[in-house]
Coordinates of C-alpha atoms and ligand atoms in Angstrom, one line a residue:
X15 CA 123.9 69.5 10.5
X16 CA 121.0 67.6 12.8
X17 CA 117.7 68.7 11.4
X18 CA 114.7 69.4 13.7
X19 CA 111.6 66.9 12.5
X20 CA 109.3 67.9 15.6
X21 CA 108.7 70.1 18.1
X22 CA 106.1 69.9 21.0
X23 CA 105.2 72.3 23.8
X24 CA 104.8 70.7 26.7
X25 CA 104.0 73.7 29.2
X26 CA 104.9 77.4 28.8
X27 CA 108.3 76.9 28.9
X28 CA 109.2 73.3 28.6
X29 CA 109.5 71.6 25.2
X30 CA 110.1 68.6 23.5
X31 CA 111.9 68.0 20.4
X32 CA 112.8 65.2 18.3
X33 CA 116.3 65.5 16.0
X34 CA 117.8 63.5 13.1
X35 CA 120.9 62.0 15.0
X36 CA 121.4 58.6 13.6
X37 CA 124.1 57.9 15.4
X38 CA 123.1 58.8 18.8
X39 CA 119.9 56.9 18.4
X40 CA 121.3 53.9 17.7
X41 CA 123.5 53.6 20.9
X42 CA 121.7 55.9 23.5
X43 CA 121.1 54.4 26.9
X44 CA 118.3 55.6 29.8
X45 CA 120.5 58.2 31.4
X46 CA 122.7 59.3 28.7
X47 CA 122.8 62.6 27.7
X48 CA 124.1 64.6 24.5
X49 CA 125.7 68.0 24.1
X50 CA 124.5 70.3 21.1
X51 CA 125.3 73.6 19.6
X52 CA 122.7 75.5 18.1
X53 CA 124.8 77.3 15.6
X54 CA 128.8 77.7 14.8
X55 CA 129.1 80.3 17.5
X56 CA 126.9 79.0 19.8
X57 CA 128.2 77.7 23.8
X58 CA 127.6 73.6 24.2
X59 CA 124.8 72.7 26.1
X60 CA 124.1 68.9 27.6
X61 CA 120.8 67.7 27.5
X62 CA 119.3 64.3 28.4
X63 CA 118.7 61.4 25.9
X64 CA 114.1 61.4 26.4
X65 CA 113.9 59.0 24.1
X66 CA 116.4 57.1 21.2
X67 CA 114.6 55.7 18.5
X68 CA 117.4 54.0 16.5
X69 CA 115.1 52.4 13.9
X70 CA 114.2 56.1 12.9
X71 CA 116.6 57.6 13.6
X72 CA 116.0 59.8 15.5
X73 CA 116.7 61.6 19.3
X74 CA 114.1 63.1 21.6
X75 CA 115.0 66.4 24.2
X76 CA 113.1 67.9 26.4
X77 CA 114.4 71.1 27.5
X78 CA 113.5 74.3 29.8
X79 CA 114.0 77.2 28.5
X80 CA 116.2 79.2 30.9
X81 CA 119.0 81.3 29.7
X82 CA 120.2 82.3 26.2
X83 CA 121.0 79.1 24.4
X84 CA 117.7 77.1 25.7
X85 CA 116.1 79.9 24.1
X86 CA 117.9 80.1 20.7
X87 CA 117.4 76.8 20.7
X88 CA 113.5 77.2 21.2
X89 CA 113.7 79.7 18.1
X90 CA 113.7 77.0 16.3
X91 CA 111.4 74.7 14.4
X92 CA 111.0 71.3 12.7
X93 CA 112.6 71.8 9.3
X94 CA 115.2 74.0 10.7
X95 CA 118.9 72.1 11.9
X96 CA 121.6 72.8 14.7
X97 CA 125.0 73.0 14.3
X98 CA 126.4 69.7 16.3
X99 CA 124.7 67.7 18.0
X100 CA 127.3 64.7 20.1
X101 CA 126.7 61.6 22.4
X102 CA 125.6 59.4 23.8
X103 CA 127.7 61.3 26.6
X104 CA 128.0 60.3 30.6
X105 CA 127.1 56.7 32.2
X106 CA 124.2 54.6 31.7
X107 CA 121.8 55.1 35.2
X108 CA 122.4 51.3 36.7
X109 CA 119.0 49.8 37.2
X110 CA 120.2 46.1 37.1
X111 CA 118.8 43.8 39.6
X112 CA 116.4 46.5 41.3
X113 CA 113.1 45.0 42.0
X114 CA 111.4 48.1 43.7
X115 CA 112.3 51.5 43.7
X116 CA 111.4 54.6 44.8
X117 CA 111.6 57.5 42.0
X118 CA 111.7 61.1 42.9
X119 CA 111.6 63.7 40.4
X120 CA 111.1 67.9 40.8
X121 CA 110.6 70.5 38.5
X122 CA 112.5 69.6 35.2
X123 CA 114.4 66.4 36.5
X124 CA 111.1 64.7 35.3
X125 CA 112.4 65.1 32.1
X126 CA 115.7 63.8 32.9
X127 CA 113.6 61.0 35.1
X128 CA 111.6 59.9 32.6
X129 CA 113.8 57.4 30.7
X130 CA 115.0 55.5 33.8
X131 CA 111.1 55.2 34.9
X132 CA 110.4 53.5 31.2
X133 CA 113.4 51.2 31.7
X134 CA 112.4 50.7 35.3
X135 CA 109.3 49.6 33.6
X136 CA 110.6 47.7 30.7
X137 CA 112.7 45.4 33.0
X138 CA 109.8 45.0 35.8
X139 CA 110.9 46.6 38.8
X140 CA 108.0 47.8 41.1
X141 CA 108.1 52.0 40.5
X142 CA 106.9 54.3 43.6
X143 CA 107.0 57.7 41.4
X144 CA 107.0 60.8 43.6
X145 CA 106.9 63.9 40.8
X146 CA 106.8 67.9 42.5
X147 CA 106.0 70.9 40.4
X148 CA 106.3 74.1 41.3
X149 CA 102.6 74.6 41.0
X150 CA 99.9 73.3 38.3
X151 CA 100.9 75.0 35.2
X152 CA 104.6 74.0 35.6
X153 CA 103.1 69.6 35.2
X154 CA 104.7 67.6 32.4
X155 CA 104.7 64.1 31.4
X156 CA 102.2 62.8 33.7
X157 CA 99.9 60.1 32.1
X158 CA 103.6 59.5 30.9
X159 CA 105.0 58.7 34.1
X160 CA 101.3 57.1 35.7
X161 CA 102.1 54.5 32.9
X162 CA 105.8 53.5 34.9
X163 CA 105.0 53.4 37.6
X164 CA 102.8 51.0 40.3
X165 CA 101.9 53.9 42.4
X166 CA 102.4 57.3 41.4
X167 CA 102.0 60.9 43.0
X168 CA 102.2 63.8 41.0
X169 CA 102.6 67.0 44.0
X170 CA 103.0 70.5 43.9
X171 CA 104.6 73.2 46.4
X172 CA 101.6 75.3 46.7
X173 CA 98.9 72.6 46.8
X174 CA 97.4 73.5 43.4
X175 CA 97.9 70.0 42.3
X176 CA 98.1 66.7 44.5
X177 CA 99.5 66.5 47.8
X178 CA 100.6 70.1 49.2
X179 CA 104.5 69.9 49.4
X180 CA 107.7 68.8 48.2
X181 CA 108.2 64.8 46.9
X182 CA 110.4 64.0 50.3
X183 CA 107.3 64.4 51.8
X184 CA 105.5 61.9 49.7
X185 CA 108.4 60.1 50.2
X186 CA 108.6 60.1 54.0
X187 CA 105.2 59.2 54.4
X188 CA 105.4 56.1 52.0
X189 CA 108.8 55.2 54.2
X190 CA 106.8 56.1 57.7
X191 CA 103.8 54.4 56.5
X192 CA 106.7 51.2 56.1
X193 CA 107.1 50.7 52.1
X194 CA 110.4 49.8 51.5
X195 CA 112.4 50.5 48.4
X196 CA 115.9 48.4 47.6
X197 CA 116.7 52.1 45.9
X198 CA 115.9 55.6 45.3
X199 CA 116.6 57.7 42.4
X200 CA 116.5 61.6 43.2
X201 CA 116.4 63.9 39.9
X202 CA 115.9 67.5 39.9
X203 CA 117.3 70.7 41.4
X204 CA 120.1 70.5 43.8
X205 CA 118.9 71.6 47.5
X206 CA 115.4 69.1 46.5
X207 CA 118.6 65.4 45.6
X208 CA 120.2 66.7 49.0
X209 CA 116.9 66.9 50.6
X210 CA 116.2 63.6 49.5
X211 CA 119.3 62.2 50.6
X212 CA 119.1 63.7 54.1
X213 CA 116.3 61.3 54.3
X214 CA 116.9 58.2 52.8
X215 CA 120.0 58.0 54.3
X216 CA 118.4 58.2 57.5
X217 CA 116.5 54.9 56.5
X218 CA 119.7 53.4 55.1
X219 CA 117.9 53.3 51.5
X220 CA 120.5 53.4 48.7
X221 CA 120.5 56.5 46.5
X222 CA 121.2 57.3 43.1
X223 CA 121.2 61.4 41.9
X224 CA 121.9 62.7 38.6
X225 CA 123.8 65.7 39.1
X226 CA 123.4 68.2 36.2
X227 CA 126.5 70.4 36.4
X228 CA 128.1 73.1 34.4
X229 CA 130.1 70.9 31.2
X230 CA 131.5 72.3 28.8
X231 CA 133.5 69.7 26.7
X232 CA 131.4 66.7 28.4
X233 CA 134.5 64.0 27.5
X234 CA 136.4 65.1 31.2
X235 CA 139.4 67.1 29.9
X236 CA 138.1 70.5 30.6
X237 CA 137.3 69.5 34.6
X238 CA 134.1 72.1 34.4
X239 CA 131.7 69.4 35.9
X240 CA 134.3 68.2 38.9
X241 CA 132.8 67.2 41.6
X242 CA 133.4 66.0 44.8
X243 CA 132.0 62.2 45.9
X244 CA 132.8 60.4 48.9
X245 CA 136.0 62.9 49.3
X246 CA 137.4 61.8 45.8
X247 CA 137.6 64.2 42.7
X248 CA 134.8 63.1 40.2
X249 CA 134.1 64.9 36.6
X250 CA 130.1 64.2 35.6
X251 CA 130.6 64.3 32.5
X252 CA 132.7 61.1 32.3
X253 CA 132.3 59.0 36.1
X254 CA 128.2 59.9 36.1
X255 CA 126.0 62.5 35.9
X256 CA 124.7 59.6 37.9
X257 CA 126.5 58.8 41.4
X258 CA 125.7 57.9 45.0
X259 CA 123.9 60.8 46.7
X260 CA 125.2 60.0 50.2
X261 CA 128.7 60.7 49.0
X262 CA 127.9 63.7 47.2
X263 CA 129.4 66.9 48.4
X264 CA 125.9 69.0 47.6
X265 CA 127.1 72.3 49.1
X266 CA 130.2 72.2 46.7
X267 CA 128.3 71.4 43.8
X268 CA 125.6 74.1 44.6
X269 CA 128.7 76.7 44.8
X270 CA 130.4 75.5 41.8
X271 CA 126.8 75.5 39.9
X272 CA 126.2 79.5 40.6
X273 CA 129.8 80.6 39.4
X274 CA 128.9 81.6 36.2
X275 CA 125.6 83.5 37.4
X276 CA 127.1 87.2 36.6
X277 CA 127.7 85.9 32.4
X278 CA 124.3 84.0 32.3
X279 CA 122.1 87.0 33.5
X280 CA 124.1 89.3 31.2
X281 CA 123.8 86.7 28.3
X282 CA 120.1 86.5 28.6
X283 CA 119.8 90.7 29.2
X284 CA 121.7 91.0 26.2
X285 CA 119.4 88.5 24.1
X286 CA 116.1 90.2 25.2
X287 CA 117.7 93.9 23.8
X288 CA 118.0 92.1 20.7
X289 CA 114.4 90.4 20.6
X290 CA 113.5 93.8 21.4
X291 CA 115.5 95.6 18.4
X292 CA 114.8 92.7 15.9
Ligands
FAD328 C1 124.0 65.9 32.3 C2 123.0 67.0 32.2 C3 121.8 66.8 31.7 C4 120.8 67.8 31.5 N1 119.6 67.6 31.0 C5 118.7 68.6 30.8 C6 117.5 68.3 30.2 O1 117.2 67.2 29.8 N2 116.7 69.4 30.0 C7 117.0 70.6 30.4 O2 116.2 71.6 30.2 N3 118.2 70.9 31.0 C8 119.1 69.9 31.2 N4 120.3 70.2 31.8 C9 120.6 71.6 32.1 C10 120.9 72.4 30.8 O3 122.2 72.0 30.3 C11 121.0 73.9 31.1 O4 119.7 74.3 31.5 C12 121.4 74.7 29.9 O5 122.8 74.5 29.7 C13 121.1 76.2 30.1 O6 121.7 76.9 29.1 P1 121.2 78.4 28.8 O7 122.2 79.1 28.0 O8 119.8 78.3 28.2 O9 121.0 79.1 30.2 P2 122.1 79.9 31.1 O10 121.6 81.2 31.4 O11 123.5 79.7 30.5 O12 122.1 79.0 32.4 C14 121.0 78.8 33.2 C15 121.3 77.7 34.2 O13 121.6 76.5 33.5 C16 122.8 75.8 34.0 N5 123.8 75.7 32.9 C17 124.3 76.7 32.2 N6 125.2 76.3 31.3 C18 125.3 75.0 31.5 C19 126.2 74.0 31.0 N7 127.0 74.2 30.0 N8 126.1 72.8 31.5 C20 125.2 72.5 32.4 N9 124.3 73.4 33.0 C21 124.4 74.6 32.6 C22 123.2 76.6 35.2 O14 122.7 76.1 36.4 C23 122.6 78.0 35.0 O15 122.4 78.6 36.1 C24 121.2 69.2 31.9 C25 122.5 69.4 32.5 C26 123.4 68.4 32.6 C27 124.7 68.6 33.1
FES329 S1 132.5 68.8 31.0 FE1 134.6 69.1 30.9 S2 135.4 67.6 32.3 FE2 133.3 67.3 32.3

């Protein structure tokens, strides 16, 4: 059992937690991510590594709550445990060598964002973050990321916060305006990493995406999270989530990512009747 020591909203329906994982702590790497189960009969659900902090002990996610298990999940509090929690999973994101970078993160890929931006940091490299909320309410982790990054813009799509618009447009004015990047690191929802690397390959600007796909088992035998890259079968659990967005078949993944719409909707139906009988 992995007992819960702290729990923190971050918005309405983001939140970070903090879990006794020894283990996990004491080998987790920016870009990592681990797979938990709430309880015995609960489904396995990845989450990025926030934060390790192996002299403690202790593992930091930050999660959105969208379906049933992010919300059983957020039933929770500090004192109570979950079932399993396992990792480090996936590939370290590569940062080595890069001296200035251009970071874009939407919606909840901030989360998963935030980690490489502090190792960014830690090692030096010049940051250019680009964050895009939905609107004002939906912000998280900004002073955090302000503190990464040598220039920062935090946006939103309906102008309630920042520059009206979406981060590639923050980011094709920084590239119009003539900053240069040696790389970009996309994170967030799907169409928003194509997006990005519609542009950026149009300024021949190397791009790294995390792609969060369905896993189940997360160690590449149950070939859930294949993907295709650069016309070559890839599982994300195992070869990323991180891997070159101008390979990355994005329509594929977008297809394979709704397949299990019909079960999730019913899922979550089925956990409101019983918030509603309990
Ligand atoms: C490597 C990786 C890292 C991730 N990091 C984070 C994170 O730090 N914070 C966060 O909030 N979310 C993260 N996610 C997404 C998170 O796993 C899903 O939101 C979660 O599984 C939803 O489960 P649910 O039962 O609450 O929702 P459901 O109703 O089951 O699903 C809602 C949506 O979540 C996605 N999803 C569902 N099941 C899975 C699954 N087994 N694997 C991956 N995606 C799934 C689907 O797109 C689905 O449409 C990450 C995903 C991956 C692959
Ligand atoms: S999650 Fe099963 S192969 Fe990746």
């Amino acid at each position: 059992m992995y007992k819960i020591i702290n729990k923190q909203p971050l918005n309405a329906v983001v939140t970070r937690m903090e879990i006794e994982a020894p283990r996990v702590a004491k080998s987790g790497k920016p870009g990592q991510f681990l797979i938990l189960r709430v309880d015995e009969r609960g489904e396995r659900v990845p989450l990025t590594l926030a934060a390790c902090d192996p002299q403690r002990g202790i593992v930091s996610i930050i999660y959105q709550k969208v379906g049933l298990t992010t919300h059983k999940l957020d039933s929770l509090n500090a004192g109570d445990s979950l079932r399993d929690v396992a990792g480090p999973l996936g590939l370290p994101t590569d940062i080595h060598g890069v001296r200035r970078a251009a970071l874009l993160a939407g919606g909840l890929g901030v989360a998963i964002a935030y980690p490489i931006a502090r190792a960014l940091k830690a090692q030096g490299t010049r940051v250019h973050g680009f964050l895009g909320f939905r609107e004002k309410d939906m912000i998280i982790l900004e002073d955090d990321f302000a503190r990464c990054c040598e220039s920062f813009e935090c946006m939103t799509d309906d102008g309630s916060n920042g520059r009206k618009g979406f981060v590639t447009d923050g980011l094709r004015a920084a590239l119009e305006s003539g900053e240069r990047f040696e790389r970009a690191y996309a994170i967030g929802p799907l169409p928003m990493m194509k997006a990005a690397c519609n542009l950026t390959k149009r300024y021949d600007l190397p791009t790294v995406v995390s792609m969060n796909s369905i896993m189940i088992d997360g160690t590449g035998m149950c070939g859930c999270c294949r993907l295709t890259v650069g016309g070559r079968v890839k599982f994300a659990c195992v070869d990323g989530p991180d891997f070159d967005g101008h390979l990355v078949d994005f329509d594929e993944a977008m297809r394979r990512g709704s397949l299990y719409a019909g079960e999730e909707r019913r899922a979550m139906h089925e956990c409101r009747l019983l918030a509603e009988v309990n």
